[in-house]
C-alpha cells in the first residue's frame, strides 16, 4: 500500500545519500594524497621555519633536534606503522579508481625480492595504494612478505613528510637503504622500485603502454649482489588517470624537464585530471579509471658479490622477457586488445 511505497522511497533516498557520501570521501582521500605528493614537503618546511620565529619556537626546535637524531632511520628500513597502513582513508582511496592487486604466484618468506614496478605514470598511484597501504590486502595475499616502496631520497629530507612516508613502509631509493633492507633485515623483504623513474613519467599518456627499461640495469645488479629474486609488476591503467602535455625531444620544454631530472631527480610534468566538483572540468584530481596491478612470477637470482656486466645483461634480458610475457598474458583481461604491444625503450 501507500505506507510500503513511502518506506521504499525513503530507503532509496537513504542509500542514494550514503552513496554520495562515500563518493565524497573517496574524492577527499585522493585529494589529500595528491596534495601530499605535490606540496606537503615544501609546506611543512615553511611552517616549521615560521614556527621558529614565533613564541612557539621551542616546539620547532625540539622537532629539529629529533630530526638530527633520527636522520638515518629512513636508510635503515624506516619506521612503518600498521595502524597508518590500515587507515580507512586508504580504502576510500582504493575505491575511487578502483585499484586492484592481482597475485599470480606465491612468494617464499625465506627469500628477499626486488619488484620492478611498471609503468611510473604521473604519481605512481597504483604502487602507493598496493604496497604502502593495506587497502588491497598485500599482507594477506603475500603473507610474511614486508613490502618497501622506494622513492626519491630527497623526500626524506623534508620535515614531517619523511615521517608520514616512513609510516607507510616507504624508503629512499638509494644504495644504502636497499643494501640495508636486503642484507641486514632478515628475509621476506620486497623492495618495490619504479624502474622507469622520472624519464618514464615524461612519456606517460592515456592509451600508451611503454616502459623505460633497456638501459635500466642497476636494479638487476643489486639483485645479483644480494641474491634477491626479481619480480616483474605491471599496472594496467596507471597511464590512464592523468592527461599530460608531451614535449618533443628537441623542444625547449623537454630540455627543461631533462635538466630538472638530471640535477634534482624528478621531471616537472604539465598534466591535468578532473576538477574537484565535476569530472567535466580540469583539475588535480586523477580520473577515476581502473588500475589493476599484476605481480608476476619471481625470477630466481643467484648471489654474486661482484657480478660482471655480462651477468647483469643476461638476467636483465630474462627480466625484460618476463615483463613482456606478463603484459601479453593479462592485457586482454584488463581492457586492452590482443594486438596491443608493450613498448620497451
GROMACS .gro file of C-alpha atoms in nm:
model
  345
    1UNK     CA    1   0.000   0.000   0.000
    2UNK     CA    2   0.088   0.365   0.038
    3UNK     CA    3   0.290   0.304   0.355
    4UNK     CA    4   0.518   0.047   0.194
    5UNK     CA    5   0.568   0.273  -0.108
    6UNK     CA    6   0.674   0.562   0.118
    7UNK     CA    7   0.908   0.330   0.310
    8UNK     CA    8   1.060   0.204  -0.016
    9UNK     CA    9   1.114   0.562  -0.137
   10UNK     CA   10   1.280   0.657   0.194
   11UNK     CA   11   1.510   0.354   0.168
   12UNK     CA   12   1.607   0.454  -0.186
   13UNK     CA   13   1.679   0.808  -0.066
   14UNK     CA   14   1.888   0.673   0.224
   15UNK     CA   15   2.106   0.458   0.001
   16UNK     CA   16   2.145   0.740  -0.251
   17UNK     CA   17   2.267   0.969   0.025
   18UNK     CA   18   2.506   0.703   0.152
   19UNK     CA   19   2.644   0.655  -0.198
   20UNK     CA   20   2.702   1.029  -0.236
   21UNK     CA   21   2.878   1.049   0.100
   22UNK     CA   22   3.106   0.760   0.006
   23UNK     CA   23   3.191   0.925  -0.326
   24UNK     CA   24   3.284   1.248  -0.148
   25UNK     CA   25   3.501   1.056   0.098
   26UNK     CA   26   3.675   0.889  -0.196
   27UNK     CA   27   3.745   1.230  -0.353
   28UNK     CA   28   3.879   1.369  -0.023
   29UNK     CA   29   4.105   1.067   0.029
   30UNK     CA   30   4.260   1.104  -0.317
   31UNK     CA   31   4.288   1.482  -0.289
   32UNK     CA   32   4.487   1.460   0.035
   33UNK     CA   33   4.734   1.223  -0.130
   34UNK     CA   34   4.773   1.443  -0.438
   35UNK     CA   35   4.842   1.745  -0.215
   36UNK     CA   36   5.086   1.536  -0.011
   37UNK     CA   37   5.267   1.436  -0.328
   38UNK     CA   38   5.285   1.789  -0.465
   39UNK     CA   39   5.325   2.030  -0.174
   40UNK     CA   40   5.342   1.867   0.171
   41UNK     CA   41   5.722   1.865   0.192
   42UNK     CA   42   5.765   2.232   0.100
   43UNK     CA   43   5.462   2.338   0.308
   44UNK     CA   44   5.588   2.162   0.623
   45UNK     CA   45   5.935   2.313   0.579
   46UNK     CA   46   5.791   2.665   0.553
   47UNK     CA   47   5.559   2.612   0.851
   48UNK     CA   48   5.849   2.485   1.061
   49UNK     CA   49   6.058   2.790   0.971
   50UNK     CA   50   5.765   3.016   1.060
   51UNK     CA   51   5.714   2.850   1.399
   52UNK     CA   52   6.083   2.910   1.478
   53UNK     CA   53   6.008   3.282   1.452
   54UNK     CA   54   5.712   3.273   1.692
   55UNK     CA   55   5.662   3.224   2.065
   56UNK     CA   56   5.625   2.851   1.996
   57UNK     CA   57   5.983   2.823   1.867
   58UNK     CA   58   6.066   2.559   2.129
   59UNK     CA   59   5.831   2.310   1.960
   60UNK     CA   60   6.008   2.353   1.626
   61UNK     CA   61   6.348   2.339   1.795
   62UNK     CA   62   6.259   2.009   1.964
   63UNK     CA   63   6.144   1.861   1.634
   64UNK     CA   64   6.464   1.973   1.460
   65UNK     CA   65   6.671   1.813   1.738
   66UNK     CA   66   6.472   1.492   1.688
   67UNK     CA   67   6.525   1.522   1.312
   68UNK     CA   68   6.904   1.530   1.357
   69UNK     CA   69   6.891   1.230   1.591
   70UNK     CA   70   6.659   1.036   1.358
   71UNK     CA   71   6.826   1.137   1.029
   72UNK     CA   72   6.949   0.792   0.925
   73UNK     CA   73   6.632   0.599   1.010
   74UNK     CA   74   6.499   0.606   0.650
   75UNK     CA   75   6.822   0.432   0.539
   76UNK     CA   76   6.764   0.154   0.793
   77UNK     CA   77   6.425   0.027   0.691
   78UNK     CA   78   6.229   0.325   0.817
   79UNK     CA   79   5.956   0.315   1.079
   80UNK     CA   80   5.640   0.159   0.938
   81UNK     CA   81   5.308   0.174   1.121
   82UNK     CA   82   5.047  -0.094   1.065
   83UNK     CA   83   4.793   0.146   1.212
   84UNK     CA   84   4.863   0.404   0.940
   85UNK     CA   85   4.875   0.139   0.666
   86UNK     CA   86   4.528   0.024   0.773
   87UNK     CA   87   4.362   0.365   0.783
   88UNK     CA   88   4.008   0.362   0.641
   89UNK     CA   89   4.103   0.654   0.416
   90UNK     CA   90   4.311   0.419   0.201
   91UNK     CA   91   4.009   0.200   0.132
   92UNK     CA   92   3.824   0.506   0.002
   93UNK     CA   93   4.137   0.589  -0.200
   94UNK     CA   94   4.127   0.237  -0.348
   95UNK     CA   95   3.759   0.253  -0.435
   96UNK     CA   96   3.785   0.590  -0.612
   97UNK     CA   97   3.955   0.436  -0.918
   98UNK     CA   98   3.921   0.142  -0.819
   99UNK     CA   99   4.266  -0.014  -0.762
  100UNK     CA  100   4.314  -0.391  -0.754
  101UNK     CA  101   4.614  -0.613  -0.675
  102UNK     CA  102   4.643  -0.945  -0.862
  103UNK     CA  103   4.866  -1.223  -0.730
  104UNK     CA  104   4.990  -1.481  -0.981
  105UNK     CA  105   5.247  -1.678  -0.776
  106UNK     CA  106   5.338  -1.742  -0.415
  107UNK     CA  107   5.647  -1.576  -0.267
  108UNK     CA  108   5.873  -1.762  -0.025
  109UNK     CA  109   5.937  -1.589   0.308
  110UNK     CA  110   6.290  -1.735   0.304
  111UNK     CA  111   6.385  -1.513   0.009
  112UNK     CA  112   6.418  -1.139  -0.049
  113UNK     CA  113   6.275  -0.971  -0.356
  114UNK     CA  114   6.307  -0.668  -0.580
  115UNK     CA  115   5.979  -0.584  -0.752
  116UNK     CA  116   6.017  -0.386  -1.074
  117UNK     CA  117   5.707  -0.169  -1.099
  118UNK     CA  118   5.589  -0.050  -1.443
  119UNK     CA  119   5.482   0.199  -1.564
  120UNK     CA  120   5.559   0.504  -1.349
  121UNK     CA  121   5.259   0.711  -1.453
  122UNK     CA  122   5.244   1.067  -1.319
  123UNK     CA  123   5.231   0.982  -0.947
  124UNK     CA  124   5.262   0.603  -0.919
  125UNK     CA  125   4.917   0.580  -0.762
  126UNK     CA  126   4.891   0.203  -0.803
  127UNK     CA  127   5.233   0.147  -0.646
  128UNK     CA  128   5.142   0.359  -0.344
  129UNK     CA  129   4.798   0.208  -0.281
  130UNK     CA  130   4.906  -0.154  -0.329
  131UNK     CA  131   5.235  -0.155  -0.141
  132UNK     CA  132   5.228   0.136   0.108
  133UNK     CA  133   4.882   0.062   0.243
  134UNK     CA  134   4.680  -0.248   0.321
  135UNK     CA  135   4.383  -0.131   0.113
  136UNK     CA  136   4.424  -0.408  -0.147
  137UNK     CA  137   4.535  -0.672   0.104
  138UNK     CA  138   4.902  -0.709   0.014
  139UNK     CA  139   4.986  -0.869   0.351
  140UNK     CA  140   4.704  -1.121   0.314
  141UNK     CA  141   4.793  -1.207  -0.046
  142UNK     CA  142   5.165  -1.237   0.031
  143UNK     CA  143   5.180  -1.348   0.395
  144UNK     CA  144   5.516  -1.299   0.563
  145UNK     CA  145   5.638  -1.053   0.297
  146UNK     CA  146   5.723  -0.694   0.404
  147UNK     CA  147   5.687  -0.451   0.111
  148UNK     CA  148   5.902  -0.137   0.093
  149UNK     CA  149   5.814   0.114  -0.177
  150UNK     CA  150   6.128   0.303  -0.282
  151UNK     CA  151   6.100   0.671  -0.374
  152UNK     CA  152   6.324   0.977  -0.416
  153UNK     CA  153   6.572   1.019  -0.130
  154UNK     CA  154   6.508   1.395  -0.133
  155UNK     CA  155   6.160   1.337   0.012
  156UNK     CA  156   6.321   1.216   0.336
  157UNK     CA  157   6.496   1.548   0.389
  158UNK     CA  158   6.158   1.719   0.426
  159UNK     CA  159   6.028   1.753   0.785
  160UNK     CA  160   5.702   1.576   0.871
  161UNK     CA  161   5.673   1.438   0.516
  162UNK     CA  162   5.957   1.194   0.589
  163UNK     CA  163   5.775   1.057   0.893
  164UNK     CA  164   5.448   1.029   0.701
  165UNK     CA  165   5.617   0.835   0.421
  166UNK     CA  166   5.805   0.603   0.658
  167UNK     CA  167   5.482   0.515   0.838
  168UNK     CA  168   5.362   0.353   0.515
  169UNK     CA  169   5.680   0.148   0.468
  170UNK     CA  170   5.829   0.384   0.209
  171UNK     CA  171   6.209   0.406   0.188
  172UNK     CA  172   6.469   0.604  -0.013
  173UNK     CA  173   6.561   0.458  -0.350
  174UNK     CA  174   6.936   0.466  -0.286
  175UNK     CA  175   7.202   0.202  -0.242
  176UNK     CA  176   7.244   0.245   0.135
  177UNK     CA  177   6.876   0.189   0.204
  178UNK     CA  178   6.836  -0.105  -0.033
  179UNK     CA  179   7.159  -0.270   0.088
  180UNK     CA  180   7.038  -0.248   0.448
  181UNK     CA  181   6.695  -0.397   0.380
  182UNK     CA  182   6.830  -0.681   0.168
  183UNK     CA  183   7.128  -0.772   0.388
  184UNK     CA  184   7.055  -0.668   0.749
  185UNK     CA  185   6.679  -0.702   0.782
  186UNK     CA  186   6.638  -1.077   0.754
  187UNK     CA  187   6.433  -1.242   0.478
  188UNK     CA  188   6.084  -1.186   0.345
  189UNK     CA  189   6.156  -0.830   0.230
  190UNK     CA  190   6.027  -0.695  -0.101
  191UNK     CA  191   6.159  -0.363  -0.231
  192UNK     CA  192   5.937  -0.208  -0.495
  193UNK     CA  193   6.137   0.004  -0.741
  194UNK     CA  194   5.960   0.209  -1.008
  195UNK     CA  195   6.231   0.129  -1.260
  196UNK     CA  196   6.143   0.384  -1.528
  197UNK     CA  197   6.156   0.674  -1.283
  198UNK     CA  198   6.126   1.036  -1.393
  199UNK     CA  199   6.227   0.960  -1.752
  200UNK     CA  200   5.931   0.726  -1.792
  201UNK     CA  201   5.688   0.974  -1.640
  202UNK     CA  202   5.765   1.220  -1.921
  203UNK     CA  203   5.614   0.987  -2.180
  204UNK     CA  204   5.311   0.854  -1.995
  205UNK     CA  205   4.979   0.934  -2.158
  206UNK     CA  206   4.640   0.759  -2.183
  207UNK     CA  207   4.632   0.478  -2.437
  208UNK     CA  208   5.009   0.428  -2.435
  209UNK     CA  209   5.184   0.127  -2.283
  210UNK     CA  210   5.557   0.191  -2.282
  211UNK     CA  211   5.832   0.141  -2.027
  212UNK     CA  212   6.182   0.285  -1.990
  213UNK     CA  213   6.388  -0.026  -1.926
  214UNK     CA  214   6.653  -0.105  -2.189
  215UNK     CA  215   6.931   0.086  -2.011
  216UNK     CA  216   6.796   0.050  -1.656
  217UNK     CA  217   7.013  -0.228  -1.514
  218UNK     CA  218   7.112  -0.103  -1.170
  219UNK     CA  219   6.826  -0.288  -1.001
  220UNK     CA  220   6.943  -0.614  -1.162
  221UNK     CA  221   7.296  -0.560  -1.031
  222UNK     CA  222   7.158  -0.500  -0.681
  223UNK     CA  223   6.954  -0.819  -0.705
  224UNK     CA  224   7.265  -1.018  -0.802
  225UNK     CA  225   7.476  -0.868  -0.524
  226UNK     CA  226   7.218  -0.972  -0.264
  227UNK     CA  227   7.073  -1.282  -0.428
  228UNK     CA  228   6.728  -1.120  -0.427
  229UNK     CA  229   6.475  -1.261  -0.671
  230UNK     CA  230   6.337  -1.024  -0.936
  231UNK     CA  231   5.961  -0.989  -0.976
  232UNK     CA  232   5.808  -0.804  -1.276
  233UNK     CA  233   5.500  -0.598  -1.190
  234UNK     CA  234   5.273  -0.424  -1.441
  235UNK     CA  235   4.991  -0.184  -1.357
  236UNK     CA  236   4.724  -0.176  -1.625
  237UNK     CA  237   4.557   0.165  -1.622
  238UNK     CA  238   4.834   0.359  -1.445
  239UNK     CA  239   4.878   0.582  -1.751
  240UNK     CA  240   4.505   0.646  -1.788
  241UNK     CA  241   4.439   0.858  -1.480
  242UNK     CA  242   4.607   1.181  -1.597
  243UNK     CA  243   4.647   1.360  -1.929
  244UNK     CA  244   4.985   1.514  -2.000
  245UNK     CA  245   5.139   1.758  -2.245
  246UNK     CA  246   5.416   1.560  -2.418
  247UNK     CA  247   5.706   1.773  -2.542
  248UNK     CA  248   5.907   1.667  -2.845
  249UNK     CA  249   6.265   1.555  -2.784
  250UNK     CA  250   6.423   1.866  -2.939
  251UNK     CA  251   6.183   2.116  -2.780
  252UNK     CA  252   6.265   2.368  -2.506
  253UNK     CA  253   6.005   2.204  -2.280
  254UNK     CA  254   6.178   1.866  -2.293
  255UNK     CA  255   6.515   2.039  -2.237
  256UNK     CA  256   6.387   2.196  -1.914
  257UNK     CA  257   6.238   1.865  -1.798
  258UNK     CA  258   6.564   1.678  -1.855
  259UNK     CA  259   6.765   1.945  -1.671
  260UNK     CA  260   6.536   1.908  -1.369
  261UNK     CA  261   6.562   1.530  -1.394
  262UNK     CA  262   6.943   1.540  -1.406
  263UNK     CA  263   7.004   1.786  -1.123
  264UNK     CA  264   6.706   1.738  -0.890
  265UNK     CA  265   6.595   1.381  -0.958
  266UNK     CA  266   6.242   1.446  -1.082
  267UNK     CA  267   6.099   1.589  -1.400
  268UNK     CA  268   5.823   1.853  -1.387
  269UNK     CA  269   5.525   1.744  -1.595
  270UNK     CA  270   5.242   1.957  -1.730
  271UNK     CA  271   4.938   1.743  -1.663
  272UNK     CA  272   4.577   1.761  -1.556
  273UNK     CA  273   4.300   1.542  -1.431
  274UNK     CA  274   3.943   1.625  -1.338
  275UNK     CA  275   3.807   1.905  -1.123
  276UNK     CA  276   3.708   1.875  -0.759
  277UNK     CA  277   3.335   1.922  -0.821
  278UNK     CA  278   3.295   1.794  -1.176
  279UNK     CA  279   3.458   1.533  -1.394
  280UNK     CA  280   3.396   1.761  -1.693
  281UNK     CA  281   3.639   2.029  -1.571
  282UNK     CA  282   4.016   2.031  -1.540
  283UNK     CA  283   4.188   1.991  -1.205
  284UNK     CA  284   4.442   1.800  -0.998
  285UNK     CA  285   4.224   1.500  -0.915
  286UNK     CA  286   4.305   1.193  -1.125
  287UNK     CA  287   4.032   1.050  -1.344
  288UNK     CA  288   3.853   0.755  -1.183
  289UNK     CA  289   3.989   0.488  -1.417
  290UNK     CA  290   4.056   0.129  -1.300
  291UNK     CA  291   4.416   0.042  -1.209
  292UNK     CA  292   4.497  -0.329  -1.192
  293UNK     CA  293   4.844  -0.421  -1.064
  294UNK     CA  294   4.960  -0.769  -1.160
  295UNK     CA  295   5.252  -0.920  -0.966
  296UNK     CA  296   5.429  -1.168  -1.189
  297UNK     CA  297   5.636  -1.481  -1.137
  298UNK     CA  298   5.961  -1.436  -0.941
  299UNK     CA  299   6.287  -1.490  -1.129
  300UNK     CA  300   6.540  -1.681  -0.919
  301UNK     CA  301   6.863  -1.480  -0.893
  302UNK     CA  302   7.196  -1.620  -0.767
  303UNK     CA  303   7.408  -1.427  -0.517
  304UNK     CA  304   7.717  -1.285  -0.689
  305UNK     CA  305   7.920  -1.034  -0.488
  306UNK     CA  306   8.073  -0.868  -0.792
  307UNK     CA  307   7.859  -0.951  -1.096
  308UNK     CA  308   8.014  -0.891  -1.436
  309UNK     CA  309   7.840  -0.680  -1.698
  310UNK     CA  310   7.772  -0.995  -1.894
  311UNK     CA  311   7.590  -1.149  -1.597
  312UNK     CA  312   7.391  -0.830  -1.541
  313UNK     CA  313   7.293  -0.818  -1.908
  314UNK     CA  314   7.189  -1.185  -1.903
  315UNK     CA  315   6.950  -1.151  -1.609
  316UNK     CA  316   6.826  -0.816  -1.735
  317UNK     CA  317   6.723  -0.980  -2.063
  318UNK     CA  318   6.540  -1.252  -1.872
  319UNK     CA  319   6.359  -0.984  -1.673
  320UNK     CA  320   6.255  -0.791  -1.985
  321UNK     CA  321   6.121  -1.109  -2.146
  322UNK     CA  322   5.927  -1.194  -1.829
  323UNK     CA  323   5.772  -0.847  -1.816
  324UNK     CA  324   5.660  -0.868  -2.180
  325UNK     CA  325   5.511  -1.214  -2.123
  326UNK     CA  326   5.326  -1.086  -1.816
  327UNK     CA  327   5.185  -0.795  -2.015
  328UNK     CA  328   5.080  -1.018  -2.307
  329UNK     CA  329   4.915  -1.274  -2.080
  330UNK     CA  330   4.692  -1.027  -1.895
  331UNK     CA  331   4.637  -0.738  -2.139
  332UNK     CA  332   4.309  -0.869  -2.283
  333UNK     CA  333   4.172  -0.939  -1.934
  334UNK     CA  334   4.207  -0.574  -1.841
  335UNK     CA  335   4.064  -0.399  -2.141
  336UNK     CA  336   4.344  -0.398  -2.398
  337UNK     CA  337   4.318  -0.555  -2.745
  338UNK     CA  338   4.519  -0.865  -2.828
  339UNK     CA  339   4.714  -0.658  -3.083
  340UNK     CA  340   4.848  -0.422  -2.813
  341UNK     CA  341   5.228  -0.437  -2.780
  342UNK     CA  342   5.434  -0.325  -2.479
  343UNK     CA  343   5.690  -0.072  -2.598
  344UNK     CA  344   6.027  -0.117  -2.422
  345UNK     CA  345   6.256   0.186  -2.452
   0.00000   0.00000   0.00000
